[in-house]
Amino acid sequence: MKKITLSILLVLFVSFSGFAQRTYDEIITTESNVQDLVQNEITGVLVFKEGGTIKGLDPDSKKIIWTLTKEDFGKTSAVDILLDPDFGTIFKNKSDLTSVAGSAYVEAYINSKFLIIDTNTGKIVYNSSSESFWVIQSDFLPETEEYLLTLKVDDDMSIALVDMKTGELKWRTAVDKAKSLLSFSSKESGNTNIARVNGSVIYYLLYGSLYSFEKESGKLNWKAEEEYSRFFVTQNDKNIVVVNSKGYLSNKEYLNVLSTTDGKSIWAESIKTKRVVYLEDWGTKLLIAHFKGFNFFDLKTGEKIWKKDARGDGLKRVIPIEQDFLWLT
C-alpha cells in the first residue's frame, strides 16, 4: 500500500505560506493518501482523513490519539444519493474536514454524512447518519456552545438546534420550501451566512434570508421580506441594521433598519450608499462609513445628521477623539 510522509507535507505548507526555511521535526507514515488535513486552534490536534478513516494526531507526542472508521460514521447510502442527486453535487464542493473556529470541534463531511468531532477525544458529538435529512449548512454558536443546522427535509428547508451534550436535536423548524441547492451555492449571500444569539432570540442570515427564532422552542418569529448580505443588532435590542448588496461586483449597497418585533422596516425607504466598510451603533444614531467617506444617520428616520459626508479615500475605520474624528485608510 502507498506510503506518504505527513509531516513533510506540513513543513512544505509552512515554508511556502510563510517563506520559512526549516526541516521537518518528525516523519509520520500513513497507510494511504491523505485526502484532507486541518489543525484545531484550541486543542492543537491535527485531524486528517486517509482512506476510509479519520485520525487525530497529538502535535506534542506526534502520536495518533484516536481513529474513526466507517463503523463509527456510517456508510454511504446509494438510495439517498439517487433520491437527491443535487445534494450529491453540493457535497462534492464541500471540504472533507473543517476546523471550527473558537471551539475544540472539527466538522467532517464523509460518506454523505455530517459529523461534529471533539478533537480532544475523537468522540463524534453529532452524527447525521441516522437522520432522514441532509445537512446543508452548519453554524457554531460560541455564546451557548450549540449548533444550528440547515436541513433539507424532503421538499422543505428547516433549521435545527443541536444539544452538544447529548448530540440530539433540541428542535427543528421548517422555514421555507427547498429551493435548488445548486443556486444556493452560487449566490454571494451563500458566503456570508451568519447566526447570532441575542438574549432569548437567534437571528440567522442564511443564503440571503434573515430569520428570527425563539432560542428555546425554535418558534419562527419572522422572516424578513427582502434578502440581505449582512446584519447588525443595535444596542436597544429593538432594531436590526441590514445591508443589501445589489450584484456580486457592485460597489453600491442599500441600508435599512428593521424592527426586531416583526422584521419590518422602520424607515420610509432604504439608504443607497457606496459599499459599507464600517458601522457603529451610537444609540440614537448610526455611524456609517464607506470607501469614500462617512456620516451619521438618525436611527429612527434614516436621515443624515451632517449635510455632507466627511470625505476620505479607502476608509477602513472611524475613531472618535473628543469632538473630532480620526479615520484610518
mmCIF file of C-alpha atoms in Angstrom:
data_model
loop_
_atom_site.group_PDB
_atom_site.id
_atom_site.type_symbol
_atom_site.label_atom_id
_atom_site.label_comp_id
_atom_site.label_asym_id
_atom_site.label_seq_id
_atom_site.Cartn_x
_atom_site.Cartn_y
_atom_site.Cartn_z
ATOM 1 C CA MET A 1 0.000 0.000 0.000
ATOM 2 C CA LYS A 2 1.241 3.508 -0.874
ATOM 3 C CA LYS A 3 3.030 5.402 1.894
ATOM 4 C CA ILE A 4 3.379 9.174 2.303
ATOM 5 C CA THR A 5 5.039 11.339 4.933
ATOM 6 C CA LEU A 6 2.501 13.537 6.644
ATOM 7 C CA SER A 7 4.930 15.870 8.454
ATOM 8 C CA ILE A 8 6.862 16.739 5.279
ATOM 9 C CA LEU A 9 3.606 17.945 3.707
ATOM 10 C CA LEU A 10 3.041 20.157 6.751
ATOM 11 C CA VAL A 11 6.508 21.656 6.609
ATOM 12 C CA LEU A 12 6.197 22.393 2.903
ATOM 13 C CA PHE A 13 2.924 24.207 3.557
ATOM 14 C CA VAL A 14 4.543 26.351 6.248
ATOM 15 C CA SER A 15 7.519 27.071 4.034
ATOM 16 C CA PHE A 16 5.509 28.295 1.060
ATOM 17 C CA SER A 17 2.979 30.283 3.102
ATOM 18 C CA GLY A 18 5.480 31.982 5.417
ATOM 19 C CA PHE A 19 8.672 31.752 3.310
ATOM 20 C CA ALA A 20 10.348 29.995 6.228
ATOM 21 C CA GLN A 21 13.206 27.575 5.717
ATOM 22 C CA ARG A 22 13.341 24.640 8.106
ATOM 23 C CA THR A 23 13.403 20.881 8.131
ATOM 24 C CA TYR A 24 10.747 18.595 9.481
ATOM 25 C CA ASP A 25 10.663 17.562 13.158
ATOM 26 C CA GLU A 26 9.119 14.163 12.720
ATOM 27 C CA ILE A 27 8.168 11.817 9.905
ATOM 28 C CA ILE A 28 4.815 10.112 10.272
ATOM 29 C CA THR A 29 3.946 7.498 7.685
ATOM 30 C CA THR A 30 0.345 6.817 6.753
ATOM 31 C CA GLU A 31 -1.189 3.765 5.169
ATOM 32 C CA SER A 32 -2.738 5.612 2.206
ATOM 33 C CA ASN A 33 -3.060 9.070 0.655
ATOM 34 C CA VAL A 34 -4.096 11.925 2.947
ATOM 35 C CA GLN A 35 -7.207 13.483 1.373
ATOM 36 C CA ASP A 36 -7.592 16.396 3.805
ATOM 37 C CA LEU A 37 -5.916 17.795 6.907
ATOM 38 C CA VAL A 38 -6.740 20.553 9.416
ATOM 39 C CA GLN A 39 -5.399 21.670 12.798
ATOM 40 C CA ASN A 40 -7.746 22.722 15.577
ATOM 41 C CA GLU A 41 -6.760 26.106 17.022
ATOM 42 C CA ILE A 42 -7.895 25.259 20.576
ATOM 43 C CA THR A 43 -6.512 21.758 21.110
ATOM 44 C CA GLY A 44 -3.731 21.857 18.514
ATOM 45 C CA VAL A 45 -4.758 18.362 17.380
ATOM 46 C CA LEU A 46 -4.097 17.624 13.707
ATOM 47 C CA VAL A 47 -7.068 15.871 12.141
ATOM 48 C CA PHE A 48 -6.625 14.143 8.801
ATOM 49 C CA LYS A 49 -8.628 11.892 6.524
ATOM 50 C CA GLU A 50 -6.888 8.976 4.868
ATOM 51 C CA GLY A 51 -8.679 6.236 3.022
ATOM 52 C CA GLY A 52 -11.824 5.351 4.932
ATOM 53 C CA THR A 53 -10.634 6.708 8.279
ATOM 54 C CA ILE A 54 -10.346 9.995 10.163
ATOM 55 C CA LYS A 55 -7.480 10.282 12.654
ATOM 56 C CA GLY A 56 -6.350 12.715 15.330
ATOM 57 C CA LEU A 57 -2.627 13.400 15.845
ATOM 58 C CA ASP A 58 -1.243 14.959 19.033
ATOM 59 C CA PRO A 59 1.251 17.694 17.983
ATOM 60 C CA ASP A 60 3.468 17.180 21.044
ATOM 61 C CA SER A 61 3.779 13.407 21.190
ATOM 62 C CA LYS A 62 3.453 13.040 17.377
ATOM 63 C CA LYS A 63 1.201 10.047 18.097
ATOM 64 C CA ILE A 64 -2.194 9.098 16.731
ATOM 65 C CA ILE A 65 -4.523 9.561 19.708
ATOM 66 C CA TRP A 66 -7.797 8.462 18.112
ATOM 67 C CA THR A 67 -9.125 6.852 14.939
ATOM 68 C CA LEU A 68 -12.618 6.810 13.443
ATOM 69 C CA THR A 69 -13.678 4.266 10.812
ATOM 70 C CA LYS A 70 -16.743 3.660 8.654
ATOM 71 C CA GLU A 71 -18.212 1.670 11.544
ATOM 72 C CA ASP A 72 -18.219 4.927 13.528
ATOM 73 C CA PHE A 73 -19.625 7.323 10.945
ATOM 74 C CA GLY A 74 -21.766 5.081 8.744
ATOM 75 C CA LYS A 75 -21.685 4.014 5.117
ATOM 76 C CA THR A 76 -22.818 5.867 2.035
ATOM 77 C CA SER A 77 -26.420 5.099 1.122
ATOM 78 C CA ALA A 78 -26.872 4.613 -2.627
ATOM 79 C CA VAL A 79 -30.619 5.093 -2.144
ATOM 80 C CA ASP A 80 -30.012 8.514 -0.567
ATOM 81 C CA ILE A 81 -27.889 9.670 -3.486
ATOM 82 C CA LEU A 82 -30.488 8.518 -6.023
ATOM 83 C CA LEU A 83 -33.276 10.264 -4.137
ATOM 84 C CA ASP A 84 -31.468 13.606 -4.172
ATOM 85 C CA PRO A 85 -28.695 13.847 -6.798
ATOM 86 C CA ASP A 86 -28.480 17.660 -6.392
ATOM 87 C CA PHE A 87 -27.263 17.180 -2.855
ATOM 88 C CA GLY A 88 -24.580 14.780 -4.008
ATOM 89 C CA THR A 89 -23.284 17.544 -6.292
ATOM 90 C CA ILE A 90 -23.244 20.072 -3.447
ATOM 91 C CA PHE A 91 -21.461 17.574 -1.215
ATOM 92 C CA LYS A 92 -18.579 17.281 -3.671
ATOM 93 C CA ASN A 93 -17.909 21.012 -3.290
ATOM 94 C CA LYS A 94 -17.544 20.806 0.493
ATOM 95 C CA SER A 95 -14.254 20.187 2.283
ATOM 96 C CA ASP A 96 -13.936 16.801 3.944
ATOM 97 C CA LEU A 97 -12.736 18.456 7.166
ATOM 98 C CA THR A 98 -13.246 21.923 8.667
ATOM 99 C CA SER A 99 -11.870 23.120 11.997
ATOM 100 C CA VAL A 100 -14.500 25.162 13.845
ATOM 101 C CA ALA A 101 -13.077 28.495 14.992
ATOM 102 C CA GLY A 102 -13.286 29.160 18.733
ATOM 103 C CA SER A 103 -14.031 25.547 19.634
ATOM 104 C CA ALA A 104 -12.431 22.128 20.048
ATOM 105 C CA TYR A 105 -14.576 20.742 17.230
ATOM 106 C CA VAL A 106 -13.885 19.642 13.690
ATOM 107 C CA GLU A 107 -16.669 19.120 11.180
ATOM 108 C CA ALA A 108 -16.471 16.239 8.740
ATOM 109 C CA TYR A 109 -18.429 15.569 5.570
ATOM 110 C CA ILE A 110 -17.777 11.925 4.811
ATOM 111 C CA ASN A 111 -19.802 9.189 3.127
ATOM 112 C CA SER A 112 -22.556 11.769 2.531
ATOM 113 C CA LYS A 113 -22.903 12.260 6.284
ATOM 114 C CA PHE A 114 -22.243 15.261 8.530
ATOM 115 C CA LEU A 115 -20.232 14.766 11.731
ATOM 116 C CA ILE A 116 -19.105 17.025 14.573
ATOM 117 C CA ILE A 117 -15.998 15.594 16.248
ATOM 118 C CA ASP A 118 -14.462 16.586 19.587
ATOM 119 C CA THR A 119 -10.740 16.719 18.760
ATOM 120 C CA ASN A 120 -9.750 16.092 22.386
ATOM 121 C CA THR A 121 -11.139 12.574 22.414
ATOM 122 C CA GLY A 122 -12.299 11.773 18.877
ATOM 123 C CA LYS A 123 -15.857 11.470 20.159
ATOM 124 C CA ILE A 124 -18.495 12.042 17.488
ATOM 125 C CA VAL A 125 -20.681 14.612 19.211
ATOM 126 C CA TYR A 126 -23.227 14.670 16.402
ATOM 127 C CA ASN A 127 -23.783 12.228 13.540
ATOM 128 C CA SER A 128 -26.427 12.708 10.841
ATOM 129 C CA SER A 129 -26.152 9.105 9.587
ATOM 130 C CA SER A 130 -29.304 8.029 11.422
ATOM 131 C CA GLU A 131 -31.354 11.000 10.240
ATOM 132 C CA SER A 132 -33.743 11.197 7.289
ATOM 133 C CA PHE A 133 -32.472 14.573 6.098
ATOM 134 C CA TRP A 134 -29.446 16.227 4.501
ATOM 135 C CA VAL A 135 -27.321 18.717 6.467
ATOM 136 C CA ILE A 136 -26.666 21.585 4.051
ATOM 137 C CA GLN A 137 -25.214 24.257 6.336
ATOM 138 C CA SER A 138 -23.779 24.316 9.870
ATOM 139 C CA ASP A 139 -23.121 27.256 12.196
ATOM 140 C CA PHE A 140 -21.467 27.036 15.609
ATOM 141 C CA LEU A 141 -22.885 29.324 18.330
ATOM 142 C CA PRO A 142 -19.915 30.086 20.617
ATOM 143 C CA GLU A 143 -22.117 32.075 23.003
ATOM 144 C CA THR A 144 -24.023 28.965 24.049
ATOM 145 C CA GLU A 145 -21.871 26.046 22.803
ATOM 146 C CA GLU A 146 -24.638 24.940 20.472
ATOM 147 C CA TYR A 147 -25.005 24.291 16.761
ATOM 148 C CA LEU A 148 -27.508 25.493 14.193
ATOM 149 C CA LEU A 149 -28.013 23.153 11.260
ATOM 150 C CA THR A 150 -29.753 23.888 7.983
ATOM 151 C CA LEU A 151 -31.545 20.805 6.742
ATOM 152 C CA LYS A 152 -33.263 19.674 3.587
ATOM 153 C CA VAL A 153 -36.155 17.501 4.682
ATOM 154 C CA ASP A 154 -37.963 16.197 1.609
ATOM 155 C CA ASP A 155 -39.211 19.380 -0.108
ATOM 156 C CA ASP A 156 -38.754 21.647 2.913
ATOM 157 C CA MET A 157 -35.835 23.619 4.261
ATOM 158 C CA SER A 158 -35.610 23.538 8.054
ATOM 159 C CA ILE A 159 -33.422 24.904 10.835
ATOM 160 C CA ALA A 160 -32.456 22.757 13.825
ATOM 161 C CA LEU A 161 -30.580 23.356 17.078
ATOM 162 C CA VAL A 162 -28.196 20.641 18.310
ATOM 163 C CA ASP A 163 -27.657 19.949 22.008
ATOM 164 C CA MET A 164 -23.894 19.319 22.109
ATOM 165 C CA LYS A 165 -24.157 17.415 25.402
ATOM 166 C CA THR A 166 -26.456 14.727 24.025
ATOM 167 C CA GLY A 167 -25.980 15.042 20.270
ATOM 168 C CA GLU A 168 -29.756 15.289 19.892
ATOM 169 C CA LEU A 169 -31.795 17.957 18.146
ATOM 170 C CA LYS A 170 -33.469 20.316 20.608
ATOM 171 C CA TRP A 171 -35.910 21.472 17.950
ATOM 172 C CA ARG A 172 -36.478 21.542 14.218
ATOM 173 C CA THR A 173 -38.442 24.264 12.439
ATOM 174 C CA ALA A 174 -39.461 24.380 8.781
ATOM 175 C CA VAL A 175 -38.757 27.829 7.348
ATOM 176 C CA ASP A 176 -39.387 27.578 3.619
ATOM 177 C CA LYS A 177 -39.808 25.318 0.648
ATOM 178 C CA ALA A 178 -36.474 23.953 -0.512
ATOM 179 C CA LYS A 179 -35.040 25.791 -3.486
ATOM 180 C CA SER A 180 -32.394 24.484 -5.852
ATOM 181 C CA LEU A 181 -29.319 23.610 -3.825
ATOM 182 C CA LEU A 182 -27.193 24.439 -6.828
ATOM 183 C CA SER A 183 -28.492 28.023 -6.882
ATOM 184 C CA PHE A 184 -27.853 28.244 -3.126
ATOM 185 C CA SER A 185 -24.154 27.561 -3.560
ATOM 186 C CA SER A 186 -23.687 30.131 -6.329
ATOM 187 C CA LYS A 187 -25.210 33.118 -4.509
ATOM 188 C CA GLU A 188 -22.980 35.772 -2.957
ATOM 189 C CA SER A 189 -25.028 35.555 0.233
ATOM 190 C CA GLY A 190 -24.146 31.884 0.495
ATOM 191 C CA ASN A 191 -20.675 33.008 1.573
ATOM 192 C CA THR A 192 -21.977 35.340 4.277
ATOM 193 C CA ASN A 193 -24.209 33.047 6.340
ATOM 194 C CA ILE A 194 -24.120 34.013 9.998
ATOM 195 C CA ALA A 195 -26.030 33.157 13.175
ATOM 196 C CA ARG A 196 -26.068 35.312 16.285
ATOM 197 C CA VAL A 197 -27.614 34.722 19.716
ATOM 198 C CA ASN A 198 -29.152 37.840 21.247
ATOM 199 C CA GLY A 199 -30.686 37.010 24.616
ATOM 200 C CA SER A 200 -33.581 34.620 24.062
ATOM 201 C CA VAL A 201 -33.546 35.105 20.283
ATOM 202 C CA ILE A 202 -31.410 33.700 17.469
ATOM 203 C CA TYR A 203 -31.002 35.810 14.341
ATOM 204 C CA TYR A 204 -29.929 33.762 11.358
ATOM 205 C CA LEU A 205 -28.882 35.140 7.975
ATOM 206 C CA LEU A 206 -28.984 32.175 5.651
ATOM 207 C CA TYR A 207 -28.472 32.425 1.886
ATOM 208 C CA GLY A 208 -29.779 35.992 1.944
ATOM 209 C CA SER A 209 -32.849 35.352 4.102
ATOM 210 C CA LEU A 210 -32.901 36.765 7.640
ATOM 211 C CA TYR A 211 -34.833 34.811 10.289
ATOM 212 C CA SER A 212 -35.698 35.374 13.950
ATOM 213 C CA PHE A 213 -36.178 32.299 16.178
ATOM 214 C CA GLU A 214 -37.015 31.763 19.826
ATOM 215 C CA LYS A 215 -33.881 30.035 21.054
ATOM 216 C CA GLU A 216 -35.514 27.604 23.482
ATOM 217 C CA SER A 217 -38.501 26.478 21.425
ATOM 218 C CA GLY A 218 -37.393 27.091 17.835
ATOM 219 C CA LYS A 219 -40.535 29.120 17.142
ATOM 220 C CA LEU A 220 -40.087 31.200 13.992
ATOM 221 C CA ASN A 221 -40.887 34.798 14.909
ATOM 222 C CA TRP A 222 -40.483 36.197 11.402
ATOM 223 C CA LYS A 223 -38.664 36.051 8.092
ATOM 224 C CA ALA A 224 -37.560 39.358 6.564
ATOM 225 C CA GLU A 225 -39.336 40.368 3.363
ATOM 226 C CA GLU A 226 -36.157 41.155 1.391
ATOM 227 C CA GLU A 227 -32.778 39.467 1.037
ATOM 228 C CA TYR A 228 -29.664 40.825 2.759
ATOM 229 C CA SER A 229 -25.929 40.182 2.848
ATOM 230 C CA ARG A 230 -25.172 41.460 6.394
ATOM 231 C CA PHE A 231 -26.937 42.479 9.591
ATOM 232 C CA PHE A 232 -26.108 44.206 12.907
ATOM 233 C CA VAL A 233 -28.167 44.119 16.109
ATOM 234 C CA THR A 234 -28.443 47.552 17.775
ATOM 235 C CA GLN A 235 -27.867 48.390 21.436
ATOM 236 C CA ASN A 236 -31.566 48.866 22.145
ATOM 237 C CA ASP A 237 -32.393 45.265 21.049
ATOM 238 C CA LYS A 238 -35.385 46.750 19.211
ATOM 239 C CA ASN A 239 -33.764 47.131 15.812
ATOM 240 C CA ILE A 240 -31.523 45.379 13.305
ATOM 241 C CA VAL A 241 -29.448 47.232 10.723
ATOM 242 C CA VAL A 242 -29.426 45.335 7.432
ATOM 243 C CA VAL A 243 -27.265 45.702 4.319
ATOM 244 C CA ASN A 244 -28.414 44.633 0.878
ATOM 245 C CA SER A 245 -25.834 44.220 -1.893
ATOM 246 C CA LYS A 246 -27.035 44.589 -5.474
ATOM 247 C CA GLY A 247 -24.937 42.205 -7.523
ATOM 248 C CA TYR A 248 -21.714 40.378 -6.704
ATOM 249 C CA LEU A 249 -19.358 43.038 -8.134
ATOM 250 C CA SER A 250 -21.481 46.079 -7.333
ATOM 251 C CA ASN A 251 -19.912 48.871 -5.253
ATOM 252 C CA LYS A 252 -23.379 50.092 -4.224
ATOM 253 C CA GLU A 253 -25.311 48.884 -1.197
ATOM 254 C CA TYR A 254 -28.634 49.635 0.460
ATOM 255 C CA LEU A 255 -29.070 50.116 4.218
ATOM 256 C CA ASN A 256 -32.235 49.776 6.216
ATOM 257 C CA VAL A 257 -33.345 49.278 9.822
ATOM 258 C CA LEU A 258 -35.834 46.569 10.815
ATOM 259 C CA SER A 259 -37.937 46.120 13.924
ATOM 260 C CA THR A 260 -36.968 43.043 15.959
ATOM 261 C CA THR A 261 -40.672 42.542 16.737
ATOM 262 C CA ASP A 262 -41.846 41.727 13.210
ATOM 263 C CA GLY A 263 -38.796 42.105 10.910
ATOM 264 C CA LYS A 264 -40.368 45.016 9.008
ATOM 265 C CA SER A 265 -38.574 48.219 8.018
ATOM 266 C CA ILE A 266 -38.975 51.285 10.258
ATOM 267 C CA TRP A 267 -37.544 53.640 7.605
ATOM 268 C CA ALA A 268 -39.588 55.084 4.750
ATOM 269 C CA GLU A 269 -37.003 53.786 2.278
ATOM 270 C CA SER A 270 -33.538 52.254 2.170
ATOM 271 C CA ILE A 271 -30.394 54.404 2.030
ATOM 272 C CA LYS A 272 -28.310 53.980 -1.103
ATOM 273 C CA THR A 273 -24.591 54.225 -0.385
ATOM 274 C CA LYS A 274 -21.207 53.056 -1.576
ATOM 275 C CA ARG A 275 -20.087 49.699 -0.205
ATOM 276 C CA VAL A 276 -20.183 49.849 3.606
ATOM 277 C CA VAL A 277 -16.821 49.147 5.271
ATOM 278 C CA TYR A 278 -17.600 50.115 8.858
ATOM 279 C CA LEU A 279 -20.675 50.554 11.055
ATOM 280 C CA GLU A 280 -21.074 51.683 14.675
ATOM 281 C CA ASP A 281 -24.180 51.941 16.826
ATOM 282 C CA TRP A 282 -24.246 55.259 18.728
ATOM 283 C CA GLY A 283 -27.570 54.699 20.451
ATOM 284 C CA THR A 284 -29.896 57.141 18.675
ATOM 285 C CA LYS A 285 -27.761 57.338 15.540
ATOM 286 C CA LEU A 286 -25.597 55.136 13.340
ATOM 287 C CA LEU A 287 -22.095 55.870 12.094
ATOM 288 C CA ILE A 288 -21.845 54.511 8.559
ATOM 289 C CA ALA A 289 -18.517 54.566 6.686
ATOM 290 C CA HIS A 290 -18.000 53.647 3.042
ATOM 291 C CA PHE A 291 -14.836 53.708 0.905
ATOM 292 C CA LYS A 292 -15.050 57.443 0.200
ATOM 293 C CA GLY A 293 -16.392 58.921 3.445
ATOM 294 C CA PHE A 294 -18.702 58.626 6.439
ATOM 295 C CA ASN A 295 -21.716 60.204 8.094
ATOM 296 C CA PHE A 296 -24.174 59.755 10.948
ATOM 297 C CA PHE A 297 -27.746 58.656 10.271
ATOM 298 C CA ASP A 298 -30.722 59.005 12.595
ATOM 299 C CA LEU A 299 -31.660 55.517 13.795
ATOM 300 C CA LYS A 300 -35.413 56.160 13.659
ATOM 301 C CA THR A 301 -35.681 58.005 10.342
ATOM 302 C CA GLY A 302 -32.531 57.223 8.350
ATOM 303 C CA GLU A 303 -31.869 60.938 7.773
ATOM 304 C CA LYS A 304 -28.271 62.195 7.587
ATOM 305 C CA ILE A 305 -27.060 64.118 10.654
ATOM 306 C CA TRP A 306 -24.474 66.095 8.657
ATOM 307 C CA LYS A 307 -25.377 67.763 5.383
ATOM 308 C CA LYS A 308 -22.320 66.317 3.640
ATOM 309 C CA ASP A 309 -20.242 63.194 4.217
ATOM 310 C CA ALA A 310 -16.791 63.579 5.752
ATOM 311 C CA ARG A 311 -14.591 62.677 2.800
ATOM 312 C CA GLY A 312 -11.603 60.341 2.588
ATOM 313 C CA ASP A 313 -10.252 57.647 0.290
ATOM 314 C CA GLY A 314 -10.008 53.975 1.237
ATOM 315 C CA LEU A 315 -11.689 54.313 4.639
ATOM 316 C CA LYS A 316 -11.396 51.298 6.913
ATOM 317 C CA ARG A 317 -12.408 52.645 10.326
ATOM 318 C CA VAL A 318 -13.503 55.836 12.078
ATOM 319 C CA ILE A 319 -12.257 56.659 15.603
ATOM 320 C CA PRO A 320 -13.817 59.481 17.696
ATOM 321 C CA ILE A 321 -11.353 61.730 19.568
ATOM 322 C CA GLU A 322 -13.346 64.041 21.852
ATOM 323 C CA GLN A 323 -15.277 66.245 19.384
ATOM 324 C CA ASP A 324 -13.159 65.222 16.394
ATOM 325 C CA PHE A 325 -12.757 62.065 14.313
ATOM 326 C CA LEU A 326 -9.733 60.157 13.077
ATOM 327 C CA TRP A 327 -10.261 57.850 10.114
ATOM 328 C CA LEU A 328 -7.956 55.075 9.041
ATOM 329 C CA THR A 329 -7.179 54.279 5.415
#
